[in-house]
Short mmCIF file of C-alpha atoms and ligand atoms in Angstrom, two decimals:
data_model
loop_
_atom_site.label_atom_id
_atom_site.label_comp_id
_atom_site.label_asym_id
_atom_site.label_seq_id
_atom_site.Cartn_x
_atom_site.Cartn_y
_atom_site.Cartn_z
CA MET Y 83 43.81 -34.76 -92.47
CA SER Y 84 44.83 -38.00 -90.84
CA GLN Y 85 44.34 -41.19 -92.83
CA THR Y 86 43.00 -42.96 -89.78
CA GLN Y 87 40.09 -40.60 -89.24
CA PRO Y 88 36.70 -42.35 -89.39
CA LEU Y 89 34.82 -41.38 -92.50
CA GLY Y 90 31.30 -41.20 -91.09
CA LEU Y 91 31.14 -37.53 -90.26
CA ASN Y 92 34.17 -36.10 -91.93
CA PRO Y 93 33.00 -32.81 -93.39
CA LEU Y 94 36.12 -32.42 -95.49
CA ARG Y 95 35.69 -35.60 -97.49
CA SER Y 96 34.58 -35.02 -101.07
CA ALA Y 97 31.09 -35.95 -102.21
CA ASP Y 98 32.56 -38.52 -104.61
CA ASP Y 99 34.44 -40.37 -101.87
CA ARG Y 100 31.32 -40.39 -99.82
CA ARG Y 101 29.21 -41.86 -102.57
CA LEU Y 102 31.70 -44.63 -103.23
CA LEU Y 103 32.06 -45.58 -99.62
CA ARG Y 104 28.61 -45.05 -98.20
CA ILE Y 105 26.41 -47.62 -99.90
CA ALA Y 106 24.42 -49.83 -97.58
CA GLY Y 107 25.19 -53.55 -97.56
CA PRO Y 108 22.53 -56.27 -97.83
CA GLY Y 109 19.67 -55.98 -95.37
CA ALA Y 110 15.99 -55.37 -94.69
CA LEU Y 111 14.22 -52.52 -92.96
CA VAL Y 112 11.09 -53.38 -91.00
CA ILE Y 113 8.88 -50.40 -90.19
CA PHE Y 114 6.39 -50.73 -87.32
CA GLY Y 115 3.67 -48.10 -87.63
CA VAL Y 116 4.15 -47.94 -91.37
CA THR Y 117 0.69 -46.46 -92.00
CA GLY Y 118 1.39 -43.53 -89.67
CA ASP Y 119 2.00 -39.94 -90.66
CA LEU Y 120 5.78 -40.01 -90.21
CA ALA Y 121 6.24 -43.12 -92.32
CA GLN Y 122 4.07 -41.74 -95.10
CA ARG Y 123 5.57 -38.27 -95.20
CA LYS Y 124 9.20 -38.99 -94.38
CA LEU Y 125 10.37 -42.58 -93.99
CA LEU Y 126 9.00 -44.22 -97.14
CA PRO Y 127 9.98 -41.30 -99.40
CA ALA Y 128 13.47 -41.28 -97.82
CA VAL Y 129 13.91 -44.99 -98.59
CA TYR Y 130 12.93 -44.36 -102.18
CA ASP Y 131 15.29 -41.36 -102.43
CA LEU Y 132 18.15 -43.50 -101.14
CA ALA Y 133 17.33 -46.15 -103.73
CA ASN Y 134 17.14 -43.50 -106.42
CA ARG Y 135 20.55 -42.16 -105.44
CA GLY Y 136 22.00 -45.67 -105.78
CA LEU Y 137 22.78 -45.95 -102.07
CA LEU Y 138 20.79 -49.14 -101.39
CA PRO Y 139 21.87 -52.57 -102.58
CA PRO Y 140 19.74 -54.22 -105.31
CA GLY Y 141 18.24 -56.77 -102.88
CA PHE Y 142 17.25 -54.18 -100.26
CA SER Y 143 13.88 -55.09 -98.79
CA LEU Y 144 11.29 -53.14 -96.88
CA VAL Y 145 8.74 -54.79 -94.62
CA GLY Y 146 5.71 -52.90 -93.32
CA PHE Y 147 4.16 -54.05 -90.06
CA GLY Y 148 0.69 -52.78 -89.16
CA ARG Y 149 -2.82 -53.66 -88.22
CA ARG Y 150 -4.40 -53.33 -91.65
CA GLU Y 151 -5.29 -56.51 -93.49
CA TRP Y 152 -3.18 -55.73 -96.53
CA SER Y 153 -1.64 -57.92 -99.17
CA HIS Y 154 1.94 -57.21 -100.28
CA GLU Y 155 0.47 -55.59 -103.41
CA GLN Y 156 -1.80 -53.27 -101.45
CA PHE Y 157 1.17 -52.25 -99.35
CA ALA Y 158 3.20 -51.58 -102.51
CA GLU Y 159 0.40 -49.34 -103.76
CA PHE Y 160 0.45 -47.42 -100.45
CA VAL Y 161 4.24 -46.98 -100.64
CA ALA Y 162 4.01 -45.84 -104.27
CA GLN Y 163 1.49 -43.16 -103.32
CA SER Y 164 3.59 -41.82 -100.52
CA VAL Y 165 6.71 -41.81 -102.72
CA ARG Y 166 4.94 -40.01 -105.54
CA ARG Y 167 3.57 -37.44 -103.11
CA SER Y 168 6.60 -36.75 -100.93
CA ALA Y 169 9.88 -38.03 -102.42
CA ARG Y 170 12.59 -35.43 -102.96
CA THR Y 171 13.96 -36.98 -106.15
CA PRO Y 172 12.02 -37.69 -109.38
CA PHE Y 173 10.02 -40.87 -109.76
CA ARG Y 174 11.86 -43.35 -111.95
CA GLU Y 175 10.08 -46.49 -113.03
CA SER Y 176 13.21 -48.67 -113.08
CA VAL Y 177 14.13 -47.74 -109.50
CA TRP Y 178 10.59 -48.29 -108.35
CA GLN Y 179 10.43 -51.74 -110.00
CA GLN Y 180 13.54 -52.86 -108.18
CA LEU Y 181 12.44 -51.43 -104.85
CA SER Y 182 8.88 -52.68 -105.06
CA ALA Y 183 10.03 -56.26 -105.71
CA GLY Y 184 11.36 -56.22 -102.13
CA LEU Y 185 8.22 -54.87 -100.41
CA ARG Y 186 6.36 -57.09 -97.97
CA PHE Y 187 3.56 -56.49 -95.49
CA VAL Y 188 2.94 -58.25 -92.19
CA SER Y 189 -0.49 -57.73 -90.73
CA GLY Y 190 -0.99 -57.82 -86.98
CA ALA Y 191 -1.21 -56.04 -83.65
CA PHE Y 192 2.00 -55.09 -81.82
CA ASP Y 193 1.36 -57.77 -79.20
CA ASP Y 194 0.21 -60.55 -81.51
CA PRO Y 195 2.66 -63.49 -81.34
CA ALA Y 196 1.41 -64.93 -84.64
CA ALA Y 197 2.35 -61.73 -86.48
CA TYR Y 198 5.93 -62.01 -85.21
CA ALA Y 199 6.11 -65.61 -86.38
CA THR Y 200 4.99 -64.38 -89.80
CA LEU Y 201 7.58 -61.60 -89.68
CA SER Y 202 10.25 -64.17 -88.98
CA GLU Y 203 9.13 -66.23 -91.99
CA VAL Y 204 9.08 -63.13 -94.19
CA LEU Y 205 12.63 -62.23 -93.16
CA SER Y 206 13.82 -65.75 -93.97
CA GLU Y 207 12.08 -65.65 -97.31
CA LEU Y 208 13.79 -62.32 -98.08
CA GLU Y 209 17.12 -63.78 -97.10
CA SER Y 210 16.82 -66.46 -99.75
CA SER Y 211 14.93 -64.54 -102.42
CA ARG Y 212 16.65 -61.13 -102.11
CA GLY Y 213 19.96 -61.94 -100.45
CA THR Y 214 19.42 -59.81 -97.32
CA ARG Y 215 21.81 -62.19 -95.46
CA GLY Y 216 19.70 -62.14 -92.32
CA ASN Y 217 20.42 -58.47 -91.61
CA ALA Y 218 17.48 -56.42 -90.38
CA ALA Y 219 16.71 -53.11 -88.70
CA PHE Y 220 13.41 -52.73 -86.82
CA TYR Y 221 12.15 -49.15 -86.99
CA LEU Y 222 9.66 -48.37 -84.22
CA SER Y 223 7.64 -45.46 -85.56
CA ILE Y 224 4.95 -46.12 -82.96
CA PRO Y 225 3.71 -44.61 -79.68
CA PRO Y 226 6.21 -45.36 -76.91
CA ARG Y 227 3.63 -47.30 -74.89
CA HIS Y 228 4.09 -50.12 -77.43
CA PHE Y 229 7.93 -50.16 -77.31
CA SER Y 230 8.19 -52.76 -74.61
CA ASP Y 231 5.62 -55.08 -76.22
CA VAL Y 232 7.40 -54.92 -79.55
CA CYS Y 233 10.87 -55.45 -78.05
CA ASP Y 234 9.57 -58.29 -75.95
CA ARG Y 235 7.93 -60.02 -78.92
CA LEU Y 236 10.98 -59.51 -81.13
CA ALA Y 237 13.11 -61.13 -78.42
CA ARG Y 238 10.75 -64.09 -77.92
CA GLU Y 239 10.62 -64.82 -81.62
CA GLY Y 240 14.43 -64.70 -81.72
CA LEU Y 241 14.27 -61.76 -84.11
CA ALA Y 242 16.87 -59.74 -82.18
CA ASP Y 243 19.40 -62.61 -82.23
CA HIS Y 244 22.31 -62.56 -84.62
CA ASP Y 245 25.76 -64.01 -85.03
CA GLU Y 246 28.96 -62.06 -85.66
CA ASN Y 247 28.35 -62.03 -89.43
CA THR Y 248 24.88 -60.52 -89.33
CA TRP Y 249 23.23 -57.59 -87.63
CA ARG Y 250 19.89 -56.85 -86.01
CA ARG Y 251 19.28 -53.24 -85.00
CA VAL Y 252 16.44 -51.25 -83.50
CA VAL Y 253 15.55 -47.69 -84.37
CA ILE Y 254 13.44 -45.71 -81.93
CA GLU Y 255 11.52 -42.56 -82.68
CA LYS Y 256 11.04 -39.99 -79.96
CA PRO Y 257 9.66 -39.29 -77.45
CA PHE Y 258 12.16 -41.30 -75.44
CA GLY Y 259 10.02 -41.20 -72.34
CA HIS Y 260 8.05 -38.48 -70.63
CA ASP Y 261 10.59 -37.59 -67.96
CA LEU Y 262 13.86 -38.93 -66.59
CA GLU Y 263 12.31 -41.87 -64.80
CA SER Y 264 10.27 -43.11 -67.74
CA ALA Y 265 13.25 -42.61 -70.07
CA GLN Y 266 15.36 -44.79 -67.79
CA ARG Y 267 12.66 -47.46 -67.78
CA LEU Y 268 12.42 -47.31 -71.54
CA ASN Y 269 16.17 -47.54 -71.98
CA ALA Y 270 16.25 -50.56 -69.68
CA VAL Y 271 13.54 -52.33 -71.70
CA VAL Y 272 15.24 -51.74 -75.04
CA GLU Y 273 18.72 -52.53 -73.73
CA GLN Y 274 17.50 -55.85 -72.39
CA VAL Y 275 16.85 -56.97 -75.94
CA PHE Y 276 19.39 -55.07 -78.06
CA ALA Y 277 23.04 -54.30 -77.41
CA ARG Y 278 23.77 -50.58 -76.87
CA ASP Y 279 25.54 -50.28 -80.19
CA ASP Y 280 22.54 -51.76 -81.98
CA ILE Y 281 20.10 -49.13 -80.65
CA PHE Y 282 19.60 -46.08 -82.86
CA ARG Y 283 17.57 -43.27 -81.26
CA ILE Y 284 16.39 -40.88 -83.93
CA ASP Y 285 16.70 -37.15 -83.45
CA HIS Y 286 16.04 -36.07 -87.00
CA TYR Y 287 17.61 -32.64 -86.40
CA LEU Y 288 21.01 -34.32 -86.23
CA GLY Y 289 20.45 -35.63 -89.75
CA LYS Y 290 20.03 -32.12 -91.16
CA GLU Y 291 22.98 -30.84 -93.19
CA THR Y 292 22.90 -27.47 -91.47
CA VAL Y 293 23.16 -29.12 -88.07
CA GLN Y 294 26.11 -31.27 -89.12
CA ASN Y 295 27.64 -28.10 -90.52
CA ILE Y 296 27.87 -26.63 -87.02
CA LEU Y 297 30.86 -28.92 -86.51
CA ALA Y 298 32.48 -27.92 -89.80
CA PHE Y 299 31.80 -24.25 -89.20
CA ARG Y 300 33.28 -24.29 -85.72
CA PHE Y 301 36.16 -26.70 -86.12
CA ALA Y 302 37.31 -26.36 -89.74
CA ASN Y 303 37.70 -22.57 -89.57
CA SER Y 304 40.02 -20.37 -87.60
CA VAL Y 305 38.12 -17.09 -87.57
CA PHE Y 306 35.08 -17.92 -85.47
CA GLU Y 307 36.29 -20.09 -82.61
CA PRO Y 308 38.30 -17.30 -80.89
CA LEU Y 309 35.02 -15.36 -80.49
CA TRP Y 310 33.00 -18.38 -79.40
CA ASN Y 311 33.04 -17.77 -75.65
CA ALA Y 312 31.98 -15.57 -72.76
CA ASN Y 313 34.59 -12.92 -73.58
CA TYR Y 314 32.66 -11.91 -76.68
CA VAL Y 315 29.24 -13.54 -76.61
CA ASP Y 316 26.53 -11.72 -74.67
CA HIS Y 317 23.92 -14.45 -74.99
CA VAL Y 318 22.71 -17.20 -77.31
CA GLN Y 319 19.18 -17.64 -78.65
CA ILE Y 320 18.07 -20.98 -80.05
CA THR Y 321 14.72 -20.77 -81.77
CA MET Y 322 12.49 -23.35 -83.38
CA ALA Y 323 9.40 -21.58 -84.65
CA GLU Y 324 6.68 -23.21 -86.73
CA ASP Y 325 3.76 -21.52 -88.40
CA ILE Y 326 1.64 -24.69 -88.42
CA GLY Y 327 -0.61 -25.88 -85.60
CA ILE Y 328 -0.70 -29.45 -84.33
CA GLY Y 329 -2.66 -30.66 -87.37
CA GLY Y 330 -4.16 -34.08 -86.74
CA ARG Y 331 -1.57 -34.98 -84.10
CA ALA Y 332 -3.51 -34.25 -80.90
CA GLY Y 333 -3.26 -37.92 -79.91
CA TYR Y 334 0.49 -37.56 -79.72
CA TYR Y 335 0.86 -33.89 -78.77
CA ASP Y 336 -1.76 -33.30 -76.09
CA GLY Y 337 -0.15 -33.94 -72.72
CA ILE Y 338 3.33 -33.70 -74.28
CA GLY Y 339 3.67 -30.06 -75.32
CA ALA Y 340 6.35 -28.00 -77.01
CA ALA Y 341 9.15 -28.54 -74.48
CA ARG Y 342 8.93 -32.33 -74.49
CA ASP Y 343 8.22 -32.46 -78.21
CA VAL Y 344 11.19 -30.49 -79.47
CA ILE Y 345 13.26 -28.83 -76.74
CA GLN Y 346 14.21 -31.97 -74.80
CA ASN Y 347 15.65 -33.42 -77.99
CA HIS Y 348 16.23 -31.12 -80.98
CA LEU Y 349 17.00 -27.85 -79.17
CA LEU Y 350 19.17 -29.36 -76.46
CA GLN Y 351 21.14 -31.19 -79.14
CA LEU Y 352 21.62 -27.88 -80.96
CA LEU Y 353 22.75 -26.35 -77.68
CA ALA Y 354 25.21 -29.20 -77.10
CA LEU Y 355 26.75 -28.80 -80.57
CA THR Y 356 26.97 -25.03 -80.15
CA ALA Y 357 28.47 -25.05 -76.67
CA MET Y 358 30.70 -28.13 -76.67
CA GLU Y 359 34.48 -28.17 -76.78
CA GLU Y 360 36.33 -29.53 -79.80
CA PRO Y 361 36.25 -33.34 -79.76
CA THR Y 362 39.52 -35.20 -80.25
CA SER Y 363 38.05 -36.70 -83.44
CA PHE Y 364 34.67 -37.31 -85.06
CA ASP Y 365 34.63 -40.77 -83.61
CA PRO Y 366 31.14 -41.27 -82.08
CA ARG Y 367 32.55 -41.78 -78.62
CA ALA Y 368 34.65 -38.62 -78.74
CA LEU Y 369 31.77 -36.56 -80.06
CA ARG Y 370 29.30 -37.93 -77.57
CA SER Y 371 31.60 -37.39 -74.65
CA GLU Y 372 31.88 -33.66 -75.46
CA LYS Y 373 28.12 -33.33 -75.83
CA ILE Y 374 27.62 -35.13 -72.53
CA LYS Y 375 30.03 -32.77 -70.76
CA VAL Y 376 27.98 -29.79 -71.92
CA LEU Y 377 24.62 -31.31 -71.00
CA ASN Y 378 26.08 -32.15 -67.61
CA ALA Y 379 27.14 -28.52 -67.18
CA VAL Y 380 23.71 -27.09 -68.00
CA GLY Y 381 21.94 -25.53 -65.03
CA LEU Y 382 18.59 -23.83 -64.58
CA PRO Y 383 18.11 -20.49 -62.85
CA ASP Y 384 16.62 -20.70 -59.34
CA ASP Y 385 13.67 -18.49 -60.22
CA LEU Y 386 11.70 -20.53 -62.75
CA ALA Y 387 8.76 -18.11 -62.71
CA ALA Y 388 10.99 -15.34 -64.06
CA ASN Y 389 13.03 -17.49 -66.42
CA THR Y 390 10.47 -19.63 -68.17
CA ALA Y 391 7.43 -18.84 -70.31
CA ARG Y 392 4.78 -20.97 -71.88
CA GLY Y 393 1.77 -20.34 -74.04
CA GLN Y 394 -1.06 -21.96 -75.94
CA TYR Y 395 -2.27 -20.70 -79.31
CA LEU Y 396 -5.69 -19.14 -79.55
CA GLY Y 397 -7.96 -19.05 -82.57
CA GLY Y 398 -7.53 -16.27 -85.10
CA TRP Y 399 -6.10 -15.52 -88.51
CA GLN Y 400 -2.88 -16.71 -90.01
CA GLY Y 401 -1.65 -16.28 -93.57
CA GLY Y 402 -5.10 -15.00 -94.62
CA ARG Y 403 -6.82 -18.07 -93.23
CA GLU Y 404 -8.93 -18.49 -90.13
CA VAL Y 405 -7.45 -21.08 -87.79
CA VAL Y 406 -8.80 -22.68 -84.64
CA GLY Y 407 -7.27 -22.36 -81.21
CA TYR Y 408 -5.47 -25.28 -79.60
CA LEU Y 409 -8.40 -26.16 -77.37
CA ASP Y 410 -10.65 -26.41 -80.43
CA GLU Y 411 -8.31 -28.71 -82.34
CA GLU Y 412 -9.79 -32.15 -82.85
CA GLY Y 413 -8.74 -34.54 -80.09
CA THR Y 414 -7.36 -32.13 -77.47
CA ALA Y 415 -8.69 -32.54 -73.94
CA PRO Y 416 -11.14 -29.85 -72.76
CA ASN Y 417 -9.16 -27.30 -70.72
CA SER Y 418 -5.92 -28.97 -71.71
CA VAL Y 419 -2.92 -27.22 -70.13
CA THR Y 420 -0.52 -28.49 -72.81
CA GLU Y 421 1.78 -25.71 -73.97
CA THR Y 422 2.29 -25.05 -77.67
CA TYR Y 423 4.98 -22.47 -76.91
CA ALA Y 424 7.81 -22.92 -74.45
CA ALA Y 425 10.79 -20.75 -73.65
CA PHE Y 426 13.37 -20.81 -70.89
CA ARG Y 427 16.85 -19.78 -69.95
CA VAL Y 428 19.66 -22.15 -69.13
CA ASP Y 429 23.26 -21.47 -68.16
CA VAL Y 430 26.22 -23.57 -69.18
CA HIS Y 431 28.54 -23.74 -66.23
CA THR Y 432 31.85 -24.07 -68.00
CA ARG Y 433 34.73 -21.64 -68.18
CA ARG Y 434 33.91 -20.95 -71.84
CA TRP Y 435 30.31 -19.95 -71.14
CA ALA Y 436 30.26 -18.60 -67.59
CA GLY Y 437 27.68 -15.82 -67.37
CA VAL Y 438 26.29 -16.30 -70.90
CA PRO Y 439 22.57 -17.12 -70.88
CA PHE Y 440 21.25 -19.54 -73.48
CA TYR Y 441 17.61 -18.79 -74.26
CA LEU Y 442 15.66 -21.61 -75.86
CA ARG Y 443 12.21 -21.20 -77.40
CA ALA Y 444 9.93 -23.33 -79.52
CA GLY Y 445 6.37 -22.85 -80.61
CA LYS Y 446 3.63 -23.59 -83.07
CA ARG Y 447 1.48 -21.06 -84.94
CA LEU Y 448 4.17 -18.40 -84.69
CA GLY Y 449 5.06 -15.64 -87.16
CA ARG Y 450 6.95 -17.90 -89.54
CA ARG Y 451 8.76 -21.21 -89.79
CA VAL Y 452 12.37 -20.77 -88.78
CA THR Y 453 14.95 -22.69 -86.81
CA GLU Y 454 18.12 -20.80 -85.95
CA ILE Y 455 20.97 -20.48 -83.50
CA ALA Y 456 21.98 -16.88 -82.88
CA LEU Y 457 25.11 -15.86 -81.02
CA VAL Y 458 24.55 -12.26 -80.00
CA PHE Y 459 27.80 -10.46 -79.24
CA LYS Y 460 28.59 -7.94 -76.53
CA ARG Y 461 28.57 -4.28 -77.37
CA ILE Y 462 32.00 -2.75 -77.58
CA PRO Y 463 33.06 -1.20 -74.28
CA GLN Y 464 33.49 2.31 -75.61
CA LEU Y 465 31.80 3.87 -78.64
CA LEU Y 466 33.51 6.61 -80.62
CA PHE Y 467 30.21 7.47 -82.20
CA THR Y 468 27.36 9.59 -80.94
CA GLU Y 469 24.04 8.15 -79.87
CA HIS Y 470 22.43 9.61 -82.97
CA GLN Y 471 25.04 8.06 -85.27
CA THR Y 472 24.47 4.61 -83.85
CA ALA Y 473 20.71 4.69 -83.36
CA ALA Y 474 20.28 1.94 -85.99
CA LEU Y 475 23.19 -0.18 -84.76
CA GLY Y 476 22.22 -3.36 -82.94
CA GLN Y 477 24.44 -5.95 -81.33
CA ASN Y 478 26.65 -7.94 -83.70
CA ALA Y 479 25.25 -11.39 -84.28
CA LEU Y 480 26.21 -14.62 -85.92
CA VAL Y 481 23.17 -16.61 -86.98
CA ILE Y 482 23.16 -20.22 -88.11
CA ARG Y 483 19.95 -20.69 -90.07
CA VAL Y 484 19.07 -24.35 -89.71
CA GLN Y 485 15.98 -23.87 -91.89
CA PRO Y 486 14.56 -22.60 -94.14
CA GLU Y 487 16.93 -20.62 -96.41
CA GLU Y 488 19.71 -22.66 -94.85
CA GLY Y 489 22.87 -20.72 -94.29
CA ILE Y 490 24.83 -18.47 -91.98
CA THR Y 491 24.55 -14.71 -91.52
CA ILE Y 492 26.80 -12.29 -89.71
CA ARG Y 493 25.30 -8.96 -88.70
CA PHE Y 494 27.54 -6.01 -88.06
CA GLY Y 495 27.58 -2.23 -88.32
CA SER Y 496 28.57 -0.34 -91.44
CA LYS Y 497 28.80 3.34 -92.30
CA VAL Y 498 25.77 4.59 -94.18
CA PRO Y 499 27.01 6.15 -97.43
CA ASP Y 500 26.98 9.89 -97.65
CA THR Y 501 26.34 10.51 -93.97
CA ASN Y 502 28.58 11.93 -91.35
CA MET Y 503 29.55 8.53 -89.88
CA GLU Y 504 26.10 7.18 -89.28
CA VAL Y 505 26.35 3.45 -88.61
CA ARG Y 506 23.67 0.91 -89.38
CA ASP Y 507 23.31 -2.89 -89.24
CA VAL Y 508 24.12 -4.82 -92.41
CA SER Y 509 24.63 -8.52 -93.00
CA MET Y 510 27.03 -10.86 -94.67
CA ASP Y 511 25.37 -13.98 -95.90
CA PHE Y 512 26.23 -17.54 -96.79
CA GLY Y 513 23.35 -19.47 -98.34
CA TYR Y 514 23.59 -23.15 -99.23
CA GLY Y 515 21.50 -22.47 -102.32
CA HIS Y 516 24.08 -19.97 -103.60
CA SER Y 517 27.28 -21.79 -102.71
CA PHE Y 518 26.39 -25.36 -103.60
CA THR Y 519 24.64 -26.74 -106.62
CA GLU Y 520 23.62 -30.06 -105.07
CA SER Y 521 20.46 -30.03 -102.95
CA SER Y 522 20.70 -31.34 -99.40
CA PRO Y 523 19.35 -34.79 -98.68
CA GLU Y 524 16.47 -35.00 -96.23
CA ALA Y 525 17.50 -35.75 -92.65
CA TYR Y 526 15.78 -39.13 -92.79
CA GLU Y 527 17.75 -40.20 -95.86
CA ARG Y 528 20.98 -39.65 -94.01
CA LEU Y 529 19.77 -41.30 -90.81
CA ILE Y 530 18.24 -44.39 -92.43
CA LEU Y 531 21.43 -44.89 -94.42
CA ASP Y 532 23.48 -44.57 -91.22
CA VAL Y 533 21.31 -47.20 -89.53
CA LEU Y 534 21.81 -49.61 -92.42
CA LEU Y 535 25.55 -48.91 -92.34
CA GLY Y 536 25.69 -49.21 -88.55
CA GLU Y 537 27.20 -45.74 -88.13
CA PRO Y 538 26.14 -44.19 -84.83
CA PRO Y 539 27.61 -40.65 -84.58
CA LEU Y 540 24.36 -38.88 -85.38
CA PHE Y 541 22.23 -40.78 -82.87
CA PRO Y 542 21.93 -39.63 -79.26
CA GLN Y 543 22.88 -42.26 -76.73
CA HIS Y 544 20.91 -43.06 -73.60
CA ARG Y 545 23.08 -40.84 -71.39
CA GLU Y 546 22.35 -37.79 -73.55
CA VAL Y 547 18.64 -38.53 -73.44
CA GLU Y 548 18.68 -38.90 -69.66
CA LEU Y 549 20.69 -35.71 -69.15
CA SER Y 550 18.22 -33.80 -71.32
CA TRP Y 551 15.35 -34.98 -69.15
CA ARG Y 552 17.31 -33.98 -66.06
CA ILE Y 553 17.35 -30.44 -67.46
CA LEU Y 554 13.68 -30.38 -68.41
CA ASP Y 555 12.04 -32.20 -65.49
CA PRO Y 556 12.13 -29.32 -62.94
CA ILE Y 557 10.56 -26.98 -65.51
CA GLU Y 558 7.82 -29.46 -66.33
CA ARG Y 559 7.10 -29.93 -62.61
CA PHE Y 560 6.96 -26.18 -62.13
CA TRP Y 561 4.59 -25.75 -65.08
CA ALA Y 562 2.40 -28.65 -63.97
CA ALA Y 563 1.66 -26.67 -60.83
CA SER Y 564 1.10 -23.38 -62.67
CA GLY Y 565 -2.33 -23.80 -64.26
CA GLN Y 566 -3.33 -22.73 -67.74
CA PRO Y 567 -0.64 -21.45 -70.17
CA GLU Y 568 -1.00 -17.89 -71.43
CA GLY Y 569 -2.88 -17.57 -74.73
CA TYR Y 570 -1.26 -16.06 -77.82
CA ARG Y 571 -2.63 -15.16 -81.21
CA PRO Y 572 -1.62 -17.14 -84.29
CA GLY Y 573 1.03 -15.47 -86.42
CA THR Y 574 2.57 -13.61 -83.47
CA TRP Y 575 5.81 -14.45 -81.66
CA GLY Y 576 4.23 -16.10 -78.64
CA PRO Y 577 2.99 -15.01 -75.23
CA ALA Y 578 3.82 -11.64 -73.68
CA SER Y 579 5.47 -13.41 -70.73
CA ALA Y 580 8.23 -14.62 -73.08
CA ASP Y 581 9.05 -11.04 -74.05
CA ALA Y 582 8.92 -9.99 -70.41
CA MET Y 583 11.34 -12.78 -69.52
CA LEU Y 584 14.05 -11.29 -71.74
CA ALA Y 585 13.11 -7.67 -71.09
CA ARG Y 586 13.88 -8.17 -67.39
CA GLU Y 587 17.45 -8.88 -68.44
CA GLY Y 588 17.58 -5.94 -70.85
CA ARG Y 589 17.34 -8.15 -73.93
CA THR Y 590 14.85 -8.89 -76.69
CA TRP Y 591 14.04 -11.95 -78.76
CA ARG Y 592 15.11 -11.82 -82.35
CA ARG Y 593 12.27 -11.50 -84.87
CA PRO Y 594 13.74 -13.63 -87.64
C1 BG6 L 164 9.13 -33.12 -84.81
C2 BG6 L 164 8.03 -32.65 -83.89
O1 BG6 L 164 10.16 -33.73 -84.08
O2 BG6 L 164 9.66 -32.03 -85.52
C3 BG6 L 164 6.97 -31.89 -84.65
O3 BG6 L 164 7.42 -33.77 -83.25
C4 BG6 L 164 7.59 -30.81 -85.49
O4 BG6 L 164 6.03 -31.34 -83.74
C5 BG6 L 164 8.72 -31.38 -86.35
O5 BG6 L 164 6.58 -30.25 -86.32
C6 BG6 L 164 9.42 -30.29 -87.13
O6 BG6 L 164 10.41 -30.86 -87.93
P1 BG6 L 164 11.12 -30.00 -89.06
O7 BG6 L 164 12.17 -30.90 -89.59
O8 BG6 L 164 10.06 -29.64 -90.05
O9 BG6 L 164 11.66 -28.79 -88.37
#
């Protein structure tokens, strides 16, 4: 391994090196939308877990910004509750004491100039009392319609300004726009205030260990890459299935739907990592440029009616519980045409992937929660065995299980003992839980730490976001003109049209 390789993403570096080198320097994190669901369930616990792992400096400070009229103490109580409920690591009083001494709350609306003046005072106070050195990251965990107000106010109050010894960064949660045009507008607004390198767009899938492992799996091993192409791969299926419904998130989800919610970002990033060529290094620019080449090469079939499917969950039973249909969820529009299941085929027009369909699907209220990338291999051209002997032999497959039961499985045929050469599918399994004793950090731990360290490889840049919308926009336009999505029962694997889509090509979806 070269000594000059950047350390940020190097999968070969030992955990000890990483710990020594990856501790955030002085700084503050300001969370807009701190009372929201994401902050409570993920962001605040992740900050605590980082502190607990010794990866935050002693003076690290966390500022909540929201409309509630809270004192700093009330905010601290709120953070404590969310940490106790959702942190990954045990609650330790000494860690909490140190962290809670740096908690502040700023009360105000996103467009209230006075609140930004207060924020500025709070940041100065933290600089002198906690030694944050003027460094701050602004995390916008808020609906995108407020992005421009917040950026504008931050700029006017001088909160985005910094000299060469300090940093000011902005972190944006998805959705990055609604389509290509709105994403471009959004990018322009944010880039007016922050330099490109100071903008961190969160795609939390890239913070998952299993997703980072795609790079290690492909590029640190010699056995798989020779098979990773159109000579051997018949097709690729990328699945993100959830067994939950939309919960209380109708305000966000209705009008957005499954494709915009998770395919435009998470699944297309998984596709890019699966299909890209080997980068020259793990330098963010090198990595990004390979992902961009793939996204640029993605094309849609001409016949969108035959190559897309969408559905909306109906009421019914799931896991022994009666659940309501999407249209009866609180807050969805009557007759909403928002899809809760989306599937479509894309092709990657590169020499490596010519003729290999990539099928993407995502849905809520499906059979079980699973995210996986499956490379399904071609059948061998000539079988020595009889039809009877191979009745239980499927196509070989290599499956990267992103979650749960994180790991990698290879499926292949094996002789059934004590038969006359009957062959049946078996699997060879790598599970993180078996091979490693340490548990994986949550994606948000990794990503928040990267923001504080200013390390960008795991954050999609504006070009990737725009290219993803370029892929999705024609499908969304087609669906917008296609009326109501097909209903499907909870606990099933989605609408019949999704099965028909693959059946037309002589294939079937995996039932993970
Ligand atoms: C989010 C989506 O990005 O990912 C949610 O907005 C979805 O709709 C969530 O439930 C799933 O994340 P994870 O990490 O549990 O797969």
